[in-house]
Amino acid sequence: MRASRSAWPPRAAIVAALALLATGPRALAGPALTYTDILRQLTDLDRLTRLHEGFRGGIYSSWDRGMQTVWGANGDAAHYLRVEDNGEAVMMDADGPGCIYRIWSANPKGKIRVYLDGARTPTYEWDFDNLFSGDVPPFVKPLVYRRDDRNSAHDCYLPIPYAKHVKVTADQRHGQYYQINYVRYPEGWSVPSFRLPLSADEDAALKSAVEAWRSPGRDPKPRLPDQKSLTQAFTIGPGHTTVLADLKGPGVIRAIRARVSSEQRYAWRKLVLKAVWDGAGWPQVLTPLGPLFGFDWDTAEYGSLIAGCQKGQCYFYYPMPFRHAARLELTSFLEQPAEVSLEIEWAPVAALPGDSLYFYARWRHEPDSTTFDYPFVETAGRGHFVGVTMPIDHPLPGWWGEGDEKVWVDDDAFPPFVGTGSEDYFGDAWGIRYLSEPSFGCSEQTAHRTCNYRWHFTDLIPFDRRLRMTIENYGPNGQGPRGQYDYSSTAFWYQAELTPRFTDLIGKTYIGAPDPGDKPGTLAYNPSVFADVDQNAVRTYGLALTFAQQAEDLFAEAVAAKRARIVTDALRPYELDRERAMEWPAVKAGETLGACLLRASEATVYFPRIVCAPEAGLAEVALEIGGERLRVTGHPEPNVAALAGVSLPKGSRLARLVAVTDGRAVVDCIQLEPATRAANAIEAESLEVPATTGGAPRPEPSAPWQGVSGGRFLEWRASGAGQGFTVRVEPRPDRAYVVGALPVRGPTAGVIQAFVDGQPIGPRYDLHAPERSTVGEVLALGPMPPAGKDLEIRVVDRNAASTGYVVGLDYFRFLPRILGPESAPDVGARVLTVHGGDFSIQDLGAAWSDGHQLWILPSSLGTYVDIVLDIPRDGDYMLDTRLTASWDYAIVQAFLDGTPVGPRVDAYAPEVRLLDPTPLGTVRLTAGRHILRFQAVAKNPASASYLMGIDHVTVREPR
């Protein structure tokens, strides 16, 4: 790195007051910083307007190193740089000069140790959790934050500088999630290493910063000579643009404040701010007002140092320099007027320094985002990234925030800046909740809407050539993006170039000459990183209905033919999905309103719904697919018609919307909801059936039914006992598992048993029930057949109350072999149910029985798994179990038929390992079924969660 004499001054004078810009920066004695200077950076926003040439931002975190070979690997805990001979786990090891600006953890445990400048013993050591409590000066609130207990959000923003070197360790491997953000200063700069106690000057600077951080809404920047306010109160009409300011430079915009009122929903997104510095042909600021102020949709009450909204008054404090001119405009994409009260504070100056930067704020929007690495910003040139706001509408149930942030700088081929999760980046942990902190937080959190923010005014990210920053979009529960999340963001950065040196993504033309030294292909630039802002771009999800295909898109031809028109909810007392609907003013029963192509994302069963406007007296409509009208099965809401299931291939399918009664029709959307699928299920109706036995008819997929996984089941109408069919259960695992199946029970069902080569491999199961349902347990049919062998399902009898030999199988599922190898003959064991979570088979290696364990997750206090023990005969039996221990496992208690057996087992360990066998005692058991329960009853304070892992259960007869 090279030193820069033109970078921001090391002592506070220019940094603290831009009034000195009138005469230019004072002469520098040398690039030297005191700790007082660094503490002043906690409120010094003006330094961000200067080029930080030769600086380098970075992060050390517990990100999953497997991402180097498997992109998106997500096991982001317990990864360290190395483990020392004394057992210390190294989290950071970096040369100076530099400064740690942020420390975050979701589960700080044990001791954190800081070694400065090559020290062989810790320069400082703190209890890691207590460091965030506010009780360890100078780590005081609000520079430190802890949400509640050890397994929650922990953030520290007290700077820790280091002159030559820093090493940060945990006293041992604790399985932590952690992030340490730092900035490396240029070579030749000097900084004193962190030392306690603070001097009087340092203590005063700290108190000043703390006071500013505790005062949301107060501008932390000094007021400049000749600073003035432009205030306006005006009504902006639909589609109108109002000039907010047309300033002559040089000058600096110091603050923007606003209030907005409108009868229409989502005015904060539909009023768009545009700012152009020095006559550029590309707006440096282009963003809806809400995301500029750190929220979206509706007015949010919160306060950070940079932006916020206090009692309806919004503020924004990043400074915005310009050399010649600054033009700010507000455009309304509303359909109703809005009342706007706006203030722009600015100051003229004699001149700007040569290394002064332009401020950028650019909005992106991806409705139905399926981009895995969703980009915040991509640009080329010189500058630094200083923050982002990220509103997300996520109507699909499940956790959306598994994604890691990633940053590529200059010529990075692999992102050296990798985080550990979306909520972690925004300062929370284990999910995200409303959080109003000075430099990070969540300004809005409702059922399906979340708006996050993170400011990098201390831990900025400089770039000398390029910058690309993304965050992963995993979709619900980490299953991959499914196009049901509305991702948007406004990125904030400072840059030397008037217009970025990359493709202009509004005009689709190249702006500026490319740098001859640019390496093509170094960063995979997205050709739609920044979308233009128009009426469609600012639309919201509105009702946020899942799997909805909008009527205004499906039936556009009816609009072109002037048989229908698009209407909005702007003037209506109710809300529409995506804010729009289709209206047919007058229809006749039997009339085809329009043909459309419904899009099926996969070949499966779908359960359509027709959603109309919630008005009384509208005409009824129906949907026809393949020439057949889909039957209405119910009305979950008065304006919604639920239709019978239909099996569709992947792709587009012709459908027709038909009027059932006369009148006026207003159709909002058609929901094409795919049938839900059970976790780890192998759909029975999708498997190959090689043969039937005993003269049995061939089984067939059932008609669509909403009560089963995948919307269909394998239906077999046997005519008598002794008949069967074979099935090839694939994909086949390479471990010795048990084959399980979920049956469809009913009044005509028979008794089944599994066979291989004509020999039974498991117990009989009576599938009779008074009504058809899949309520019940996944049946353990028997051990997985050897390679090349098929599984036979045979009807062996029927219940006296049954009227037939019908068999329905919803899905197959491989189950762990939970029974230990030394168990008594004829004893059976299978998983019955999990309360408060689910189970998975986790392969852990040769130390575990059959190489795997029964893994219970997610899990919380009280979660339990019930295991059925099938005992062949009355007698005394010795029971024991082997559990797995890990850094996020619970204290587990076993119960047999409701009675505690054996001791409580603390299954916490810093690393995954197999515990010794735990005796559960010798018990008297009758022949038949017994329930062995394992329950999470507590946890070790060091444990991050309540997960459980069971290797096996052994049931022996006493010798």
PDB file of C-alpha atoms in Angstrom, residues 552-723:
ATOM      1  CA  GLU A 552     -53.074  -7.432 -15.445  1.00  0.00           C
ATOM      2  CA  ASP A 553     -50.176  -9.454 -16.838  1.00  0.00           C
ATOM      3  CA  LEU A 554     -52.136 -12.582 -17.735  1.00  0.00           C
ATOM      4  CA  PHE A 555     -54.928 -10.804 -19.605  1.00  0.00           C
ATOM      5  CA  ALA A 556     -53.055  -7.921 -21.229  1.00  0.00           C
ATOM      6  CA  GLU A 557     -54.699  -8.775 -24.572  1.00  0.00           C
ATOM      7  CA  ALA A 558     -58.097  -7.918 -23.112  1.00  0.00           C
ATOM      8  CA  VAL A 559     -56.762  -4.438 -22.327  1.00  0.00           C
ATOM      9  CA  ALA A 560     -55.352  -4.049 -25.813  1.00  0.00           C
ATOM     10  CA  ALA A 561     -58.748  -5.053 -27.232  1.00  0.00           C
ATOM     11  CA  LYS A 562     -60.409  -2.517 -24.914  1.00  0.00           C
ATOM     12  CA  ARG A 563     -62.621  -5.166 -23.362  1.00  0.00           C
ATOM     13  CA  ALA A 564     -61.063  -4.607 -19.956  1.00  0.00           C
ATOM     14  CA  ARG A 565     -58.891  -2.101 -18.142  1.00  0.00           C
ATOM     15  CA  ILE A 566     -56.239  -2.104 -15.453  1.00  0.00           C
ATOM     16  CA  VAL A 567     -57.343  -0.537 -12.183  1.00  0.00           C
ATOM     17  CA  THR A 568     -55.295   0.300  -9.104  1.00  0.00           C
ATOM     18  CA  ASP A 569     -56.086   0.399  -5.417  1.00  0.00           C
ATOM     19  CA  ALA A 570     -54.857   3.996  -5.052  1.00  0.00           C
ATOM     20  CA  LEU A 571     -58.392   5.391  -4.767  1.00  0.00           C
ATOM     21  CA  ARG A 572     -59.971   2.327  -3.155  1.00  0.00           C
ATOM     22  CA  PRO A 573     -60.554   1.509   0.508  1.00  0.00           C
ATOM     23  CA  TYR A 574     -59.022  -1.938   0.071  1.00  0.00           C
ATOM     24  CA  GLU A 575     -55.650  -3.198  -1.083  1.00  0.00           C
ATOM     25  CA  LEU A 576     -54.843  -5.326  -4.119  1.00  0.00           C
ATOM     26  CA  ASP A 577     -51.979  -7.705  -4.702  1.00  0.00           C
ATOM     27  CA  ARG A 578     -49.191  -5.789  -6.501  1.00  0.00           C
ATOM     28  CA  GLU A 579     -51.579  -2.820  -6.231  1.00  0.00           C
ATOM     29  CA  ARG A 580     -53.459  -3.607  -9.457  1.00  0.00           C
ATOM     30  CA  ALA A 581     -56.310  -5.663 -10.863  1.00  0.00           C
ATOM     31  CA  MET A 582     -58.255  -6.217 -14.093  1.00  0.00           C
ATOM     32  CA  GLU A 583     -61.756  -4.853 -14.452  1.00  0.00           C
ATOM     33  CA  TRP A 584     -64.357  -5.997 -17.005  1.00  0.00           C
ATOM     34  CA  PRO A 585     -67.185  -3.402 -16.817  1.00  0.00           C
ATOM     35  CA  ALA A 586     -69.922  -5.749 -18.032  1.00  0.00           C
ATOM     36  CA  VAL A 587     -69.807  -9.513 -18.596  1.00  0.00           C
ATOM     37  CA  LYS A 588     -72.366 -12.158 -19.463  1.00  0.00           C
ATOM     38  CA  ALA A 589     -72.588 -15.656 -17.983  1.00  0.00           C
ATOM     39  CA  GLY A 590     -70.645 -18.098 -20.142  1.00  0.00           C
ATOM     40  CA  GLU A 591     -68.508 -15.365 -21.724  1.00  0.00           C
ATOM     41  CA  THR A 592     -64.760 -15.994 -22.025  1.00  0.00           C
ATOM     42  CA  LEU A 593     -63.101 -12.960 -20.464  1.00  0.00           C
ATOM     43  CA  GLY A 594     -59.637 -13.826 -21.688  1.00  0.00           C
ATOM     44  CA  ALA A 595     -57.119 -16.535 -22.438  1.00  0.00           C
ATOM     45  CA  CYS A 596     -53.759 -16.643 -20.691  1.00  0.00           C
ATOM     46  CA  LEU A 597     -50.679 -18.747 -20.188  1.00  0.00           C
ATOM     47  CA  LEU A 598     -50.316 -19.865 -16.582  1.00  0.00           C
ATOM     48  CA  ARG A 599     -46.678 -20.500 -15.708  1.00  0.00           C
ATOM     49  CA  ALA A 600     -45.835 -23.675 -13.794  1.00  0.00           C
ATOM     50  CA  SER A 601     -42.389 -23.493 -12.206  1.00  0.00           C
ATOM     51  CA  GLU A 602     -42.128 -27.284 -12.000  1.00  0.00           C
ATOM     52  CA  ALA A 603     -44.044 -30.385 -13.011  1.00  0.00           C
ATOM     53  CA  THR A 604     -46.287 -31.031 -10.043  1.00  0.00           C
ATOM     54  CA  VAL A 605     -49.820 -30.666  -8.698  1.00  0.00           C
ATOM     55  CA  TYR A 606     -51.127 -27.131  -8.227  1.00  0.00           C
ATOM     56  CA  PHE A 607     -54.093 -25.822  -6.286  1.00  0.00           C
ATOM     57  CA  PRO A 608     -55.281 -22.637  -8.032  1.00  0.00           C
ATOM     58  CA  ARG A 609     -57.209 -19.810  -6.446  1.00  0.00           C
ATOM     59  CA  ILE A 610     -59.024 -16.966  -8.196  1.00  0.00           C
ATOM     60  CA  VAL A 611     -58.680 -13.769  -6.162  1.00  0.00           C
ATOM     61  CA  CYS A 612     -61.169 -11.018  -6.965  1.00  0.00           C
ATOM     62  CA  ALA A 613     -61.584  -7.557  -5.504  1.00  0.00           C
ATOM     63  CA  PRO A 614     -63.247  -7.582  -2.063  1.00  0.00           C
ATOM     64  CA  GLU A 615     -66.449  -5.947  -3.288  1.00  0.00           C
ATOM     65  CA  ALA A 616     -70.040  -7.118  -3.006  1.00  0.00           C
ATOM     66  CA  GLY A 617     -72.077  -7.869  -6.098  1.00  0.00           C
ATOM     67  CA  LEU A 618     -69.263  -8.739  -8.504  1.00  0.00           C
ATOM     68  CA  ALA A 619     -69.775 -11.369 -11.195  1.00  0.00           C
ATOM     69  CA  GLU A 620     -68.522 -14.852 -10.379  1.00  0.00           C
ATOM     70  CA  VAL A 621     -65.743 -16.198 -12.588  1.00  0.00           C
ATOM     71  CA  ALA A 622     -64.249 -19.630 -13.230  1.00  0.00           C
ATOM     72  CA  LEU A 623     -61.014 -21.037 -14.617  1.00  0.00           C
ATOM     73  CA  GLU A 624     -60.696 -23.618 -17.383  1.00  0.00           C
ATOM     74  CA  ILE A 625     -57.485 -25.548 -18.084  1.00  0.00           C
ATOM     75  CA  GLY A 626     -57.236 -28.057 -20.892  1.00  0.00           C
ATOM     76  CA  GLY A 627     -60.862 -27.455 -21.783  1.00  0.00           C
ATOM     77  CA  GLU A 628     -62.105 -28.524 -18.327  1.00  0.00           C
ATOM     78  CA  ARG A 629     -63.506 -26.204 -15.729  1.00  0.00           C
ATOM     79  CA  LEU A 630     -61.826 -26.564 -12.356  1.00  0.00           C
ATOM     80  CA  ARG A 631     -64.282 -27.316  -9.573  1.00  0.00           C
ATOM     81  CA  VAL A 632     -64.604 -24.773  -6.744  1.00  0.00           C
ATOM     82  CA  THR A 633     -63.743 -26.557  -3.507  1.00  0.00           C
ATOM     83  CA  GLY A 634     -64.312 -23.663  -1.114  1.00  0.00           C
ATOM     84  CA  HIS A 635     -64.177 -19.951  -0.340  1.00  0.00           C
ATOM     85  CA  PRO A 636     -61.455 -19.307   2.261  1.00  0.00           C
ATOM     86  CA  GLU A 637     -62.406 -15.633   1.938  1.00  0.00           C
ATOM     87  CA  PRO A 638     -65.543 -14.181   0.298  1.00  0.00           C
ATOM     88  CA  ASN A 639     -63.556 -12.843  -2.653  1.00  0.00           C
ATOM     89  CA  VAL A 640     -61.404 -15.969  -3.112  1.00  0.00           C
ATOM     90  CA  ALA A 641     -62.416 -19.153  -4.908  1.00  0.00           C
ATOM     91  CA  ALA A 642     -60.284 -22.203  -4.084  1.00  0.00           C
ATOM     92  CA  LEU A 643     -60.190 -24.673  -6.971  1.00  0.00           C
ATOM     93  CA  ALA A 644     -59.575 -28.384  -7.241  1.00  0.00           C
ATOM     94  CA  GLY A 645     -56.012 -29.510  -7.803  1.00  0.00           C
ATOM     95  CA  VAL A 646     -54.571 -29.888 -11.279  1.00  0.00           C
ATOM     96  CA  SER A 647     -51.407 -31.622 -12.437  1.00  0.00           C
ATOM     97  CA  LEU A 648     -49.339 -29.383 -14.729  1.00  0.00           C
ATOM     98  CA  PRO A 649     -46.081 -29.912 -16.593  1.00  0.00           C
ATOM     99  CA  LYS A 650     -43.287 -27.401 -16.176  1.00  0.00           C
ATOM    100  CA  GLY A 651     -43.768 -24.390 -18.429  1.00  0.00           C
ATOM    101  CA  SER A 652     -46.792 -22.502 -19.675  1.00  0.00           C
ATOM    102  CA  ARG A 653     -50.301 -23.911 -19.959  1.00  0.00           C
ATOM    103  CA  LEU A 654     -53.244 -22.325 -21.754  1.00  0.00           C
ATOM    104  CA  ALA A 655     -56.098 -21.330 -19.455  1.00  0.00           C
ATOM    105  CA  ARG A 656     -59.321 -19.388 -19.884  1.00  0.00           C
ATOM    106  CA  LEU A 657     -61.143 -17.109 -17.504  1.00  0.00           C
ATOM    107  CA  VAL A 658     -64.908 -17.527 -17.878  1.00  0.00           C
ATOM    108  CA  ALA A 659     -67.813 -15.554 -16.414  1.00  0.00           C
ATOM    109  CA  VAL A 660     -70.264 -17.671 -14.402  1.00  0.00           C
ATOM    110  CA  THR A 661     -72.788 -14.914 -13.730  1.00  0.00           C
ATOM    111  CA  ASP A 662     -73.632 -11.528 -15.273  1.00  0.00           C
ATOM    112  CA  GLY A 663     -72.249  -8.294 -13.898  1.00  0.00           C
ATOM    113  CA  ARG A 664     -68.986  -6.472 -13.375  1.00  0.00           C
ATOM    114  CA  ALA A 665     -65.824  -8.524 -12.836  1.00  0.00           C
ATOM    115  CA  VAL A 666     -62.679  -7.351 -11.020  1.00  0.00           C
ATOM    116  CA  VAL A 667     -59.975 -10.010 -10.881  1.00  0.00           C
ATOM    117  CA  ASP A 668     -56.850  -9.352  -8.859  1.00  0.00           C
ATOM    118  CA  CYS A 669     -54.722 -12.431  -9.544  1.00  0.00           C
ATOM    119  CA  ILE A 670     -54.633 -16.200  -9.913  1.00  0.00           C
ATOM    120  CA  GLN A 671     -52.674 -18.009  -7.247  1.00  0.00           C
ATOM    121  CA  LEU A 672     -51.017 -21.122  -8.642  1.00  0.00           C
ATOM    122  CA  GLU A 673     -49.808 -22.706  -5.445  1.00  0.00           C
ATOM    123  CA  PRO A 674     -47.733 -25.866  -5.809  1.00  0.00           C
ATOM    124  CA  ALA A 675     -48.579 -28.782  -3.567  1.00  0.00           C
ATOM    125  CA  THR A 676     -46.443 -28.801  -0.452  1.00  0.00           C
ATOM    126  CA  ARG A 677     -43.856 -31.540  -0.080  1.00  0.00           C
ATOM    127  CA  ALA A 678     -42.741 -33.221   3.093  1.00  0.00           C
ATOM    128  CA  ALA A 679     -39.110 -32.749   4.043  1.00  0.00           C
ATOM    129  CA  ASN A 680     -36.791 -35.521   2.816  1.00  0.00           C
ATOM    130  CA  ALA A 681     -39.727 -37.226   1.093  1.00  0.00           C
ATOM    131  CA  ILE A 682     -39.464 -39.509  -1.950  1.00  0.00           C
ATOM    132  CA  GLU A 683     -42.882 -39.209  -3.570  1.00  0.00           C
ATOM    133  CA  ALA A 684     -44.373 -42.699  -3.959  1.00  0.00           C
ATOM    134  CA  GLU A 685     -46.337 -41.790  -7.102  1.00  0.00           C
ATOM    135  CA  SER A 686     -43.093 -40.774  -8.841  1.00  0.00           C
ATOM    136  CA  LEU A 687     -41.279 -44.104  -8.368  1.00  0.00           C
ATOM    137  CA  GLU A 688     -40.900 -46.972 -10.805  1.00  0.00           C
ATOM    138  CA  VAL A 689     -43.139 -50.004 -10.143  1.00  0.00           C
ATOM    139  CA  PRO A 690     -41.350 -52.920 -11.876  1.00  0.00           C
ATOM    140  CA  ALA A 691     -43.930 -55.650 -11.182  1.00  0.00           C
ATOM    141  CA  THR A 692     -47.063 -56.812  -9.390  1.00  0.00           C
ATOM    142  CA  THR A 693     -47.504 -60.098  -7.532  1.00  0.00           C
ATOM    143  CA  GLY A 694     -50.422 -62.423  -6.851  1.00  0.00           C
ATOM    144  CA  GLY A 695     -52.397 -61.185  -9.839  1.00  0.00           C
ATOM    145  CA  ALA A 696     -52.615 -57.678  -8.418  1.00  0.00           C
ATOM    146  CA  PRO A 697     -53.567 -54.678 -10.571  1.00  0.00           C
ATOM    147  CA  ARG A 698     -50.894 -52.047 -11.159  1.00  0.00           C
ATOM    148  CA  PRO A 699     -50.975 -49.084  -8.742  1.00  0.00           C
ATOM    149  CA  GLU A 700     -51.585 -45.631 -10.231  1.00  0.00           C
ATOM    150  CA  PRO A 701     -51.100 -42.039  -9.086  1.00  0.00           C
ATOM    151  CA  SER A 702     -54.220 -40.738  -7.362  1.00  0.00           C
ATOM    152  CA  ALA A 703     -56.264 -37.753  -8.409  1.00  0.00           C
ATOM    153  CA  PRO A 704     -54.902 -34.462  -6.981  1.00  0.00           C
ATOM    154  CA  TRP A 705     -55.610 -34.155  -3.266  1.00  0.00           C
ATOM    155  CA  GLN A 706     -54.484 -31.364  -0.984  1.00  0.00           C
ATOM    156  CA  GLY A 707     -54.019 -33.644   2.003  1.00  0.00           C
ATOM    157  CA  VAL A 708     -50.845 -35.369   0.772  1.00  0.00           C
ATOM    158  CA  SER A 709     -47.262 -34.458   0.007  1.00  0.00           C
ATOM    159  CA  GLY A 710     -46.812 -33.460  -3.620  1.00  0.00           C
ATOM    160  CA  GLY A 711     -50.598 -33.337  -4.107  1.00  0.00           C
ATOM    161  CA  ARG A 712     -50.924 -37.008  -5.118  1.00  0.00           C
ATOM    162  CA  PHE A 713     -50.291 -40.455  -3.679  1.00  0.00           C
ATOM    163  CA  LEU A 714     -49.715 -43.937  -5.083  1.00  0.00           C
ATOM    164  CA  GLU A 715     -53.097 -45.652  -5.027  1.00  0.00           C
ATOM    165  CA  TRP A 716     -53.385 -49.441  -5.249  1.00  0.00           C
ATOM    166  CA  ARG A 717     -56.731 -51.236  -5.337  1.00  0.00           C
ATOM    167  CA  ALA A 718     -55.849 -54.814  -4.457  1.00  0.00           C
ATOM    168  CA  SER A 719     -58.668 -57.342  -4.554  1.00  0.00           C
ATOM    169  CA  GLY A 720     -57.493 -59.683  -1.814  1.00  0.00           C
ATOM    170  CA  ALA A 721     -54.800 -60.777   0.623  1.00  0.00           C
ATOM    171  CA  GLY A 722     -51.571 -62.063  -0.880  1.00  0.00           C
ATOM    172  CA  GLN A 723     -51.404 -59.502  -3.660  1.00  0.00           C
TER     173      GLN A 723
END
